[in-house]
XYZ file of C-alpha atoms in Angstrom:
715
model
C 0.000 8.549 20.355
C 2.339 8.246 23.655
C 3.092 4.802 24.285
C 5.967 3.994 21.800
C 8.039 6.847 22.459
C 11.976 6.060 21.299
C 14.140 5.987 24.431
C 16.253 8.967 24.817
C 19.957 8.345 24.357
C 22.761 11.098 25.009
C 24.721 11.981 22.168
C 28.669 12.003 22.906
C 28.953 15.603 21.926
C 29.451 17.850 25.024
C 27.148 20.932 25.116
C 30.071 23.363 25.684
C 29.656 26.828 26.712
C 31.886 28.910 24.673
C 30.574 32.588 25.329
C 28.144 33.973 28.105
C 25.756 36.718 27.935
C 27.167 40.000 28.880
C 25.012 42.555 30.661
C 24.761 45.430 28.301
C 23.307 46.761 25.123
C 19.439 45.400 24.568
C 20.079 45.845 20.922
C 22.886 43.132 20.657
C 20.703 40.575 21.948
C 23.340 39.819 24.544
C 25.830 36.830 24.931
C 24.444 33.223 24.961
C 25.732 30.040 25.691
C 27.405 29.556 22.402
C 27.702 26.747 19.495
C 30.175 23.665 19.736
C 31.512 23.099 16.154
C 31.535 19.259 15.241
C 33.767 17.412 12.991
C 30.893 17.511 10.360
C 30.967 21.121 9.846
C 27.840 21.760 11.917
C 27.179 23.442 15.175
C 25.502 22.145 18.321
C 23.739 24.979 20.134
C 23.401 24.957 23.803
C 19.920 26.529 24.802
C 19.999 25.318 28.570
C 21.314 28.491 30.142
C 19.414 31.401 28.151
C 16.918 31.730 31.229
C 18.790 35.177 31.997
C 18.076 36.209 28.617
C 14.403 35.474 28.276
C 10.823 36.903 28.657
C 8.013 35.494 29.968
C 9.556 31.959 29.913
C 10.905 29.328 32.663
C 13.397 27.564 31.571
C 14.857 24.287 33.087
C 17.466 21.567 31.710
C 17.708 17.963 32.593
C 19.544 15.306 30.833
C 20.054 17.282 27.865
C 16.528 18.134 27.492
C 15.721 21.954 27.735
C 12.134 22.575 28.806
C 10.388 26.016 27.965
C 7.145 26.868 29.818
C 5.637 30.022 28.343
C 4.289 32.068 31.112
C 2.731 35.173 28.974
C 1.588 36.312 25.651
C 5.123 37.478 24.754
C 7.363 34.556 25.475
C 10.626 34.853 23.807
C 14.427 34.250 24.363
C 17.890 35.313 22.853
C 20.938 33.474 21.910
C 23.948 33.857 19.787
C 24.249 32.108 16.130
C 27.715 31.129 15.030
C 29.137 32.820 12.277
C 27.780 31.029 9.006
C 29.672 31.510 5.899
C 27.839 32.021 2.500
C 27.868 28.697 0.861
C 26.488 26.686 -1.853
C 24.534 24.946 0.736
C 21.838 26.308 2.794
C 22.507 26.377 6.723
C 19.764 24.428 8.469
C 18.547 24.952 11.900
C 17.351 21.535 13.282
C 16.127 20.154 16.752
C 13.920 17.567 18.315
C 11.013 18.484 20.190
C 8.118 17.575 22.315
C 5.173 19.720 22.523
C 1.577 18.168 22.566
C -0.155 21.439 22.455
C 2.308 22.549 19.335
C 3.237 26.285 18.925
C 1.888 28.781 16.145
C 3.137 32.150 15.390
C 6.973 31.517 15.946
C 8.975 34.428 14.881
C 12.479 34.952 14.239
C 14.531 38.049 14.623
C 18.588 38.187 14.086
C 20.967 40.989 13.968
C 21.195 44.254 15.794
C 17.597 45.138 15.784
C 16.182 41.827 17.266
C 13.663 43.843 19.575
C 12.351 46.032 16.671
C 8.955 44.760 15.278
C 9.986 43.660 11.946
C 10.066 39.762 12.325
C 10.223 36.698 10.264
C 7.424 34.131 10.572
C 8.909 30.567 11.193
C 6.953 27.422 10.317
C 4.755 26.102 12.998
C 5.801 23.759 15.612
C 2.881 21.002 15.051
C 1.469 19.242 18.128
C 3.701 16.191 19.049
C 2.955 13.787 21.612
C 6.321 12.143 20.939
C 9.841 13.413 20.065
C 9.976 14.361 16.229
C 12.179 16.587 14.327
C 11.665 20.148 13.360
C 14.045 22.092 10.644
C 14.043 25.088 8.594
C 16.634 26.683 6.160
C 17.925 29.723 7.715
C 18.998 31.010 4.314
C 15.363 31.075 3.449
C 14.019 32.428 6.442
C 16.712 34.619 7.798
C 19.206 35.534 4.896
C 20.851 38.373 6.960
C 22.097 36.003 9.372
C 24.414 34.331 6.544
C 27.814 35.677 5.749
C 28.718 37.299 9.021
C 32.021 37.091 10.415
C 30.994 37.323 14.037
C 28.225 35.716 15.991
C 24.716 36.825 15.271
C 22.407 37.635 18.024
C 18.955 36.051 17.620
C 15.734 36.165 19.306
C 13.000 33.423 18.837
C 9.425 34.032 20.011
C 7.419 31.006 21.109
C 4.357 32.065 19.921
C 1.432 34.071 21.958
C -0.030 31.640 24.339
C 0.772 30.958 28.016
C 1.091 27.897 29.815
C 2.556 25.825 26.676
C 5.174 23.436 27.607
C 7.811 22.679 25.016
C 10.778 20.342 25.273
C 13.953 20.398 23.205
C 17.007 18.432 22.742
C 19.632 18.106 19.936
C 19.679 21.769 18.435
C 22.057 21.637 15.492
C 22.822 24.252 12.953
C 24.187 22.260 9.869
C 24.625 22.322 6.204
C 21.540 20.904 4.085
C 22.119 17.344 3.480
C 22.058 15.691 0.430
C 18.591 14.113 0.959
C 17.331 17.558 1.425
C 19.045 19.015 -1.519
C 17.736 16.256 -3.708
C 14.191 16.846 -2.305
C 14.532 20.417 -3.173
C 15.733 19.983 -6.604
C 12.868 17.196 -7.418
C 10.311 19.070 -5.503
C 8.289 20.545 -8.329
C 8.535 17.316 -10.280
C 7.391 15.343 -7.376
C 4.700 17.760 -6.334
C 3.221 17.707 -9.872
C 3.274 13.990 -9.981
C 1.388 13.488 -6.651
C -1.067 16.245 -7.348
C -1.725 14.426 -10.949
C -2.064 11.111 -8.966
C -4.485 12.776 -6.603
C -6.560 13.977 -9.283
C -6.781 10.663 -10.770
C -7.726 8.985 -7.823
C -10.461 11.389 -6.854
C -11.957 11.045 -10.569
C -11.634 7.269 -10.285
C -13.808 7.368 -6.860
C -16.506 9.698 -8.145
C -16.908 9.190 -12.130
C -19.994 7.197 -13.183
C -18.413 3.981 -14.727
C -19.979 2.429 -17.833
C -20.214 -0.860 -15.754
C -20.588 -2.248 -12.225
C -19.160 -5.460 -10.564
C -21.605 -5.945 -7.925
C -20.291 -9.166 -6.578
C -17.333 -11.009 -6.223
C -17.902 -14.572 -4.301
C -15.937 -17.680 -3.688
C -17.691 -20.780 -4.087
C -15.593 -23.704 -3.218
C -12.825 -23.415 -5.826
C -14.636 -21.077 -8.098
C -14.853 -17.268 -7.999
C -18.060 -15.882 -9.158
C -18.453 -12.646 -10.662
C -21.603 -10.485 -11.707
C -22.293 -7.120 -12.733
C -24.383 -4.746 -14.849
C -23.639 -2.190 -17.403
C -25.433 1.421 -17.200
C -26.292 1.170 -20.811
C -26.279 -1.971 -23.011
C -22.819 -2.781 -23.957
C -21.090 -1.076 -26.850
C -17.733 -2.895 -26.823
C -16.075 -5.715 -28.885
C -15.738 -7.922 -25.774
C -14.849 -7.556 -22.211
C -12.581 -9.451 -19.639
C -11.550 -9.302 -16.036
C -7.962 -8.386 -14.901
C -6.432 -8.675 -11.434
C -5.055 -5.619 -9.682
C -2.920 -6.688 -7.037
C -1.933 -4.962 -3.725
C 0.846 -3.138 -5.247
C -1.359 -1.262 -7.760
C -3.083 2.000 -7.602
C -6.643 1.185 -8.940
C -6.725 4.653 -10.271
C -3.815 4.225 -12.657
C -3.807 2.608 -15.861
C -3.542 -1.233 -15.986
C 0.220 -2.505 -16.770
C 0.725 -4.552 -19.699
C 1.273 -7.184 -17.224
C -2.074 -6.864 -15.692
C -3.745 -6.969 -19.207
C -1.860 -10.109 -20.232
C -3.708 -12.223 -17.464
C -7.200 -11.839 -18.331
C -10.397 -13.866 -17.778
C -13.265 -13.398 -20.500
C -16.708 -12.417 -18.998
C -20.311 -13.369 -20.629
C -22.589 -10.571 -21.728
C -26.283 -11.590 -21.634
C -28.312 -10.762 -24.928
C -29.837 -7.618 -23.523
C -26.211 -6.348 -23.190
C -26.961 -5.245 -19.752
C -25.539 -7.978 -17.479
C -22.522 -9.971 -17.513
C -20.875 -12.893 -15.368
C -17.772 -15.055 -15.138
C -16.735 -18.262 -13.467
C -13.110 -18.383 -12.719
C -11.317 -21.587 -11.408
C -9.464 -20.452 -8.255
C -7.766 -23.415 -6.778
C -5.802 -22.888 -3.714
C -2.400 -20.902 -4.831
C -4.444 -18.984 -7.759
C -3.079 -15.673 -8.182
C -6.759 -14.449 -8.185
C -7.032 -15.460 -4.336
C -3.753 -13.500 -3.482
C -4.284 -10.884 -0.679
C -5.079 -7.493 -1.839
C -6.477 -8.752 -5.326
C -9.463 -7.002 -6.570
C -11.109 -7.412 -10.025
C -11.547 -4.990 -12.754
C -13.952 -5.035 -15.639
C -11.714 -4.041 -19.121
C -13.346 -3.533 -22.461
C -12.278 -3.970 -25.815
C -12.790 -1.145 -28.260
C -11.071 -2.015 -31.631
C -7.568 -2.778 -30.547
C -7.598 -0.497 -27.358
C -8.334 -2.140 -24.185
C -9.537 0.154 -21.119
C -11.110 -0.231 -17.710
C -14.909 0.158 -17.895
C -15.707 -0.488 -14.183
C -14.212 0.342 -10.710
C -12.041 -2.415 -9.286
C -13.767 -4.760 -6.693
C -12.371 -6.850 -4.011
C -14.173 -10.173 -2.967
C -17.305 -9.808 -0.815
C -17.442 -9.800 2.744
C -19.646 -12.802 3.963
C -20.937 -12.433 7.524
C -20.657 -15.960 9.084
C -23.497 -16.661 11.485
C -21.728 -19.722 12.868
C -18.518 -17.890 13.650
C -17.181 -18.388 17.451
C -18.124 -14.780 18.592
C -15.591 -12.915 20.994
C -17.057 -11.548 24.025
C -19.749 -9.025 23.514
C -18.552 -5.581 24.381
C -20.056 -2.272 25.268
C -18.114 0.630 26.835
C -15.650 -2.117 28.243
C -12.728 -1.563 30.434
C -9.499 -1.703 28.713
C -5.739 -0.564 29.295
C -2.833 0.002 26.615
C 0.643 -1.181 27.405
C -0.423 -4.374 29.238
C 2.815 -6.768 29.391
C 3.219 -9.864 31.167
C 4.280 -7.924 34.221
C 0.646 -8.264 34.949
C -1.234 -11.214 35.826
C -4.368 -12.799 34.531
C -5.905 -12.411 38.104
C -4.595 -8.886 38.403
C -6.639 -7.754 35.020
C -9.586 -9.581 36.232
C -9.543 -7.901 39.719
C -9.592 -4.401 37.518
C -12.584 -5.686 35.641
C -10.474 -5.467 32.296
C -12.252 -6.920 29.336
C -10.131 -5.432 26.339
C -6.632 -4.418 26.138
C -4.265 -3.229 23.290
C -0.629 -4.136 22.728
C 1.982 -3.150 20.147
C 3.056 -5.578 17.430
C 6.171 -4.825 15.624
C 5.551 -6.043 11.917
C 8.993 -5.445 10.901
C 11.693 -7.962 11.715
C 9.318 -10.801 12.001
C 9.876 -12.483 8.612
C 13.274 -12.666 6.227
C 13.407 -13.983 2.764
C 16.795 -15.199 3.270
C 18.043 -17.648 6.186
C 18.672 -15.971 9.638
C 20.650 -18.109 12.367
C 17.900 -19.412 14.849
C 15.283 -18.500 12.834
C 12.603 -21.084 11.707
C 11.218 -21.866 8.281
C 7.555 -21.405 7.483
C 5.524 -21.662 4.106
C 3.441 -18.688 3.224
C 1.734 -19.103 -0.266
C 3.952 -21.579 -1.761
C 7.145 -19.580 -0.597
C 9.578 -20.285 1.921
C 10.211 -17.660 4.719
C 12.590 -17.284 7.844
C 10.538 -16.483 11.132
C 11.844 -14.848 13.968
C 10.245 -17.280 16.526
C 11.910 -15.807 19.654
C 10.312 -12.245 19.316
C 7.015 -13.898 18.562
C 7.379 -15.866 21.992
C 7.826 -12.740 23.846
C 4.584 -11.324 22.113
C 2.832 -14.595 22.989
C 3.392 -13.642 26.653
C 1.748 -10.571 26.348
C -1.049 -11.445 24.440
C -1.997 -14.601 26.278
C -1.846 -12.614 29.620
C -4.914 -10.565 28.476
C -6.436 -13.773 26.991
C -6.028 -15.756 30.093
C -7.934 -12.878 31.716
C -10.764 -13.239 29.623
C -10.483 -9.998 27.731
C -10.537 -9.191 23.996
C -7.153 -8.289 22.328
C -6.300 -5.278 20.124
C -3.100 -5.690 18.465
C -1.555 -2.329 16.845
C 0.599 -3.008 14.213
C 3.607 -0.717 13.745
C 6.708 -0.560 11.393
C 9.360 1.560 13.338
C 11.545 4.076 11.536
C 15.104 4.322 11.954
C 17.850 7.191 11.029
C 20.320 4.228 10.482
C 18.513 1.894 8.208
C 15.014 1.631 6.623
C 13.124 -1.495 7.226
C 12.599 -3.319 4.176
C 8.578 -3.293 4.581
C 8.809 0.568 5.356
C 7.510 2.837 2.642
C 10.359 4.238 0.466
C 9.407 7.821 1.329
C 9.149 7.543 4.908
C 11.567 9.329 7.091
C 12.945 9.260 10.313
C 10.927 12.563 11.268
C 8.281 9.778 12.122
C 8.230 7.432 14.902
C 6.501 4.689 12.699
C 6.242 4.111 8.854
C 3.643 3.180 6.206
C 4.392 -0.283 4.943
C 5.829 -0.241 1.111
C 2.955 -1.507 -0.885
C 4.748 0.069 -4.132
C 6.143 -3.255 -5.488
C 5.585 -6.753 -5.559
C 8.370 -8.004 -3.153
C 7.701 -5.713 -0.616
C 4.082 -6.610 -0.654
C 4.984 -10.553 -0.474
C 7.215 -9.441 2.713
C 4.591 -7.588 4.507
C 1.643 -10.131 3.512
C 3.682 -12.975 4.893
C 4.237 -11.173 8.205
C 0.713 -10.464 8.530
C -0.352 -14.309 7.652
C 2.287 -15.375 10.467
C 0.445 -12.895 12.907
C -3.182 -13.821 11.735
C -2.410 -17.441 11.971
C -0.634 -17.554 15.531
C -3.235 -15.232 17.117
C -6.385 -16.744 15.628
C -7.292 -18.533 18.630
C -6.527 -21.879 17.112
C -3.743 -22.532 19.827
C -4.406 -21.064 23.293
C -0.856 -21.209 24.027
C -0.234 -18.028 21.715
C -3.268 -15.829 22.795
C -5.848 -14.654 20.467
C -6.374 -11.178 18.903
C -9.531 -10.140 17.403
C -9.263 -6.439 16.635
C -6.386 -5.209 14.585
C -5.429 -1.573 14.583
C -3.743 -0.802 11.547
C -0.688 1.309 12.421
C -1.171 4.514 14.481
C -3.152 8.055 14.283
C -2.758 7.941 10.629
C -4.166 11.738 10.046
C -1.126 12.485 12.025
C 1.003 10.600 9.803
C 3.911 12.572 9.544
C 4.823 11.278 13.026
C 2.928 8.156 13.588
C 2.546 6.605 10.223
C 5.229 8.057 8.251
C 4.993 7.907 4.287
C 6.885 11.167 3.278
C 4.472 13.927 2.197
C 1.453 13.103 0.468
C -1.518 14.641 -0.657
C -4.645 12.843 1.415
C -5.894 11.140 -1.614
C -2.683 9.224 -2.122
C -1.940 8.762 1.566
C -5.583 7.241 1.959
C -5.302 4.978 -1.049
C -1.985 3.529 0.255
C -3.455 3.095 3.704
C -6.586 1.548 2.457
C -4.773 -1.249 0.715
C -2.720 -1.938 4.121
C -5.966 -2.128 5.763
C -7.446 -4.562 3.144
C -4.252 -6.549 3.682
C -4.657 -7.082 7.213
C -8.262 -7.938 6.901
C -7.469 -10.517 4.310
C -4.671 -12.284 6.455
C -6.530 -12.409 9.499
C -10.211 -12.783 8.963
C -9.651 -15.457 6.734
C -8.427 -17.470 9.822
C -10.402 -15.950 12.500
C -13.964 -14.739 11.489
C -14.466 -12.401 14.414
C -11.050 -10.368 13.129
C -12.063 -6.784 12.290
C -9.559 -4.087 11.362
C -9.745 -0.582 12.883
C -8.392 2.971 11.573
C -6.633 4.672 14.086
C -7.340 8.379 14.664
C -6.654 11.377 16.840
C -9.223 13.707 18.598
C -8.599 16.008 15.645
C -11.893 15.492 14.018
C -12.510 18.441 11.891
C -9.189 20.322 12.157
C -8.594 22.783 9.341
C -4.851 23.851 10.629
C -3.254 20.546 8.908
C 0.652 20.452 7.871
C 0.559 20.500 4.164
C 0.768 16.829 2.921
C 1.573 15.804 6.372
C -1.559 15.602 8.514
C -5.070 15.419 7.659
C -8.566 15.757 9.093
C -10.001 12.621 10.775
C -13.422 13.306 9.577
C -12.309 13.589 5.869
C -10.131 10.381 6.281
C -13.240 8.455 7.354
C -15.338 10.071 4.509
C -12.912 8.677 2.067
C -12.703 5.275 3.637
C -16.560 5.090 3.508
C -16.429 5.905 -0.134
C -13.711 3.424 -0.952
C -15.911 0.849 0.610
C -18.604 1.573 -1.491
C -16.806 1.852 -4.604
C -14.448 -1.311 -4.409
C -16.471 -3.392 -2.167
C -17.358 -3.459 1.649
C -15.064 -5.137 4.390
C -15.836 -5.014 8.293
C -13.637 -1.933 9.529
C -14.079 0.090 12.540
C -12.674 3.249 14.222
C -9.856 3.406 16.849
C -10.160 6.812 18.199
C -8.121 8.624 20.700
C -10.373 11.430 22.506
C -7.683 13.085 24.536
C -8.630 16.254 25.998
C -7.707 19.314 23.860
C -4.774 19.760 25.954
C -3.046 16.657 26.990
C -1.984 18.412 30.320
C -5.560 19.129 31.561
C -7.924 16.461 32.630
C -10.751 18.577 32.832
C -12.278 17.734 29.459
C -15.562 18.809 30.428
C -13.902 22.549 29.942
C -12.954 21.953 26.510
C -13.683 24.645 24.497
C -12.666 23.729 21.067
C -15.970 21.408 20.725
C -19.443 21.508 19.615
C -22.239 19.088 19.054
C -22.164 18.769 15.417
C -20.291 17.070 12.698
C -18.039 20.113 11.877
C -16.722 20.146 15.394
C -13.068 20.986 15.571
C -12.263 18.175 18.134
C -13.900 15.323 19.409
C -13.173 14.790 22.999
C -14.750 12.920 25.554
C -16.999 16.064 26.255
C -18.611 15.552 22.774
C -17.747 11.847 22.355
C -21.827 11.366 21.456
C -20.660 13.236 17.786
C -18.776 10.357 16.878
C -21.262 8.029 17.864
C -23.955 9.908 15.805
C -21.595 9.707 12.714
C -21.252 5.838 13.293
C -24.852 5.602 13.036
C -25.494 7.358 9.750
C -26.723 5.468 6.941
C -23.716 6.225 4.965
C -21.347 5.068 7.662
C -22.856 1.465 8.198
C -21.673 -1.725 6.586
C -23.447 -2.788 3.308
C -26.032 -4.958 5.245
C -26.510 -2.192 7.715
C -24.747 -2.830 10.715
C -23.230 -0.120 12.813
C -19.630 -0.252 12.701
C -17.807 -0.288 16.189
C -15.421 2.152 17.603
C -12.756 1.205 20.326
C -11.480 4.435 22.220
C -8.113 2.590 21.872
C -5.806 5.315 23.528
C -6.713 8.127 25.989
C -5.164 9.147 29.400
C -5.705 11.886 32.063
C -2.573 13.692 33.104
C -2.056 13.616 36.967
C 1.071 14.233 38.635
C 1.323 11.885 41.935
C 2.638 14.984 43.884
C -0.563 17.194 42.951
C -3.614 16.315 44.839
C -5.843 18.589 42.903
C -4.662 16.704 39.835
C -5.172 13.458 41.151
C -8.616 14.336 42.150
C -9.291 15.770 38.627
C -8.089 12.466 37.404
C -10.380 10.370 39.436
C -13.294 12.553 38.394
C -12.637 12.180 34.488
C -12.532 8.712 34.779
C -16.076 8.232 36.367
C -17.613 10.998 33.880
C -15.821 9.141 31.083
C -17.660 5.925 31.530
C -20.956 7.842 32.131
C -20.487 9.646 28.703
C -19.383 6.268 27.074
C -22.606 4.639 28.290
C -24.618 6.838 26.198
C -22.712 5.702 22.993
C -23.453 2.242 21.792
C -21.100 2.136 18.916
C -18.465 2.152 21.389
C -17.008 -1.124 22.352
C -14.302 -0.704 24.715
C -12.248 2.226 26.208
C -8.546 1.380 26.349
C -7.147 3.681 29.227
C -3.466 4.769 28.621
C -1.600 3.784 30.931
C -1.295 1.379 33.788
C 1.645 3.328 34.960
C 3.362 6.738 34.357
C 6.403 6.424 31.980
C 9.410 8.727 32.272
C 9.841 9.048 28.729
C 6.469 10.883 27.910
C 7.971 14.598 27.974
C 6.433 14.774 31.807
C 2.992 13.502 31.305
C 1.934 11.586 33.918
C -1.295 9.663 32.340
C -1.017 6.528 34.448
C -3.508 5.077 37.170
C -0.489 4.387 39.339
C 3.039 6.670 39.516
C 6.275 5.837 38.266
C 7.667 2.383 38.991
C 10.334 1.999 41.694
C 11.727 -0.743 43.726
C 9.130 -0.468 46.358
C 6.379 -0.507 43.773
C 7.378 -2.245 40.591
C 4.007 -1.153 38.988
C 4.154 2.382 40.530
C 2.258 3.689 43.678
C -1.274 3.532 43.198
C -3.079 6.795 42.560
C -6.675 7.574 43.423
C -7.701 6.730 39.686
C -6.511 3.157 40.230
C -9.108 2.776 42.880
C -11.851 4.463 40.870
C -11.109 2.645 37.910
C -11.351 -0.746 39.499
C -14.643 0.159 40.821
C -15.996 1.472 37.208
C -18.904 -1.274 36.679
C -19.325 -2.322 40.251
C -21.655 -1.542 42.992
C -18.916 1.237 44.474
C -19.334 3.302 41.303
C -22.396 4.895 42.421
C -20.695 5.804 45.607
C -17.547 7.412 43.935
C -19.747 9.351 41.647
C -21.250 11.159 44.619
C -17.717 11.786 45.999
C -16.378 13.345 42.689
C -19.185 14.675 40.922
C -18.643 18.294 42.749
C -15.033 17.987 40.812
C -16.504 18.340 37.192
C -19.512 20.283 38.406
C -17.484 22.810 40.342
C -14.691 23.146 37.834
C -16.694 23.951 34.739
C -15.715 27.288 33.262
């Protein structure tokens, strides 16, 4: 995801040049710009002037950011590592980087023989569409570099692919910190616990339960539950318990959960059971995220005999429908700098905005904050922040377009948000919410309730949100929805509980509200980072299974079908795609694969409806100074909408972004250039005119003008 990059702030540390390369023996690695020692016992490295000692690399520097562009299949550079004494703590090399393509096959050579064949493979640089951290232990990967009394020459090879652009900043050699030390000491125990939990979740979802809760319906102030036993019940008795949002269904119920129970009636055949539970307003049975589970009594022991089940989704025929959408034109990053008239002129019928969930509510009084009651509890509300959000949302609503809100929890290296997951790290731009204990769930739920109520459409002055995108690019969770390192089973269990909390908070107030899972184009990738990134196809299959096991709810897919290289708009030349469900990527070129997947019987809702797709973020790079790139961007837009119209599951396509942004690592995805004094929205690119014409009579004329681009550029 590119729209939410953190602003770059220069550190006060000067990148001083301590030593220079000397022309001389190739074996000594030369002399590079050296390291600046810091008060913390660390060294800040300067890689800005190593271009004279590099191979097949174009290197440039601006504002503390070093850009490497590979120009062959053997790109490497050399620098001097400061003397690192052997100590109790490992030495770490850490940097921040931006590289949408990622780099595999990184190698490290150090010492006098840095040009000899023997090398150490470093961890890959994963694809990063925003600034993220990369660190490894020098002691582990290059122990020969430790304990020297003089500088050590080092050579780093940036893989074997040409035309890869890597941006680097804040290169640091430092002792391993306390958090990393603790993580290392606890790693084995943590891995075992997580692996065990993952196995338990898999067993829970795939086992054949003795009983099944078939329906959980709310009728006035009564909750009605009905279900069946696969065999006549052979238990002493059965009762229902509530599993709350902070609870993992696959875990054994706690004593507290078992203490609050509701008996069920079993019919004479022993095959059916039912219960009627009084559920007045404020009843804990009706809390967001609650699901019911049947527990059987065997002598003195009690254990679950069914999967847990959420309340049934009832499609309301009388609900005031939002605009019917099909391949609608949309935009990301819409703010009140646009006017509703401008959006109408563009033909915008859908748009997405970022909504920061953290910092909206507080359990303690804050100066200037207003009080609000949620489920009988008083919270303090950040009304000034919401009024700012209102302006953006109302701009879109007033233009007659449907709004999608992207729910985000920023990470911070200073202090974790109280609603951020306790294992989240600042390696990610955003965090998973904390659904591990009741207080954090209450805080998160209160914020969601505020948003659901405010943007339900009941009050036009706030605007209306119908589509709720739950966090961002969760398959690339390490960067965009960070929860620490987790098996996919654990990550998805937590994420789906968050989706269901958003669903409960929004659809109860706006029957048209729908939640969406946010995914990148990495459909069936196998080169995932262990417990950090996951394949979207597998995530969707798990979401489908959860909907079948614990009760359906109306979710959709917010997909980001960028080209395989963000630097190349000619998606028709993508090579890592195929026309089947095992394709590595889904880009615009093979978007029909995603549409076919959504039309599978297994992918549909319980009542047979096709779940909707929003292409909620995707843009085409075009530097406004490059005529060929501008023309390719314009052609890509036209061909995109031809593809979209062949995919009936796709409601809308939100183009990213209206204007270029200076902090997207050099990418120029906007329909307009960088904003300036003369052009506050940025000068128009040809793509702006093409985008305006899509869906009008002018579109056919422009297709004739531009179709030679995709026909002539096919490789």
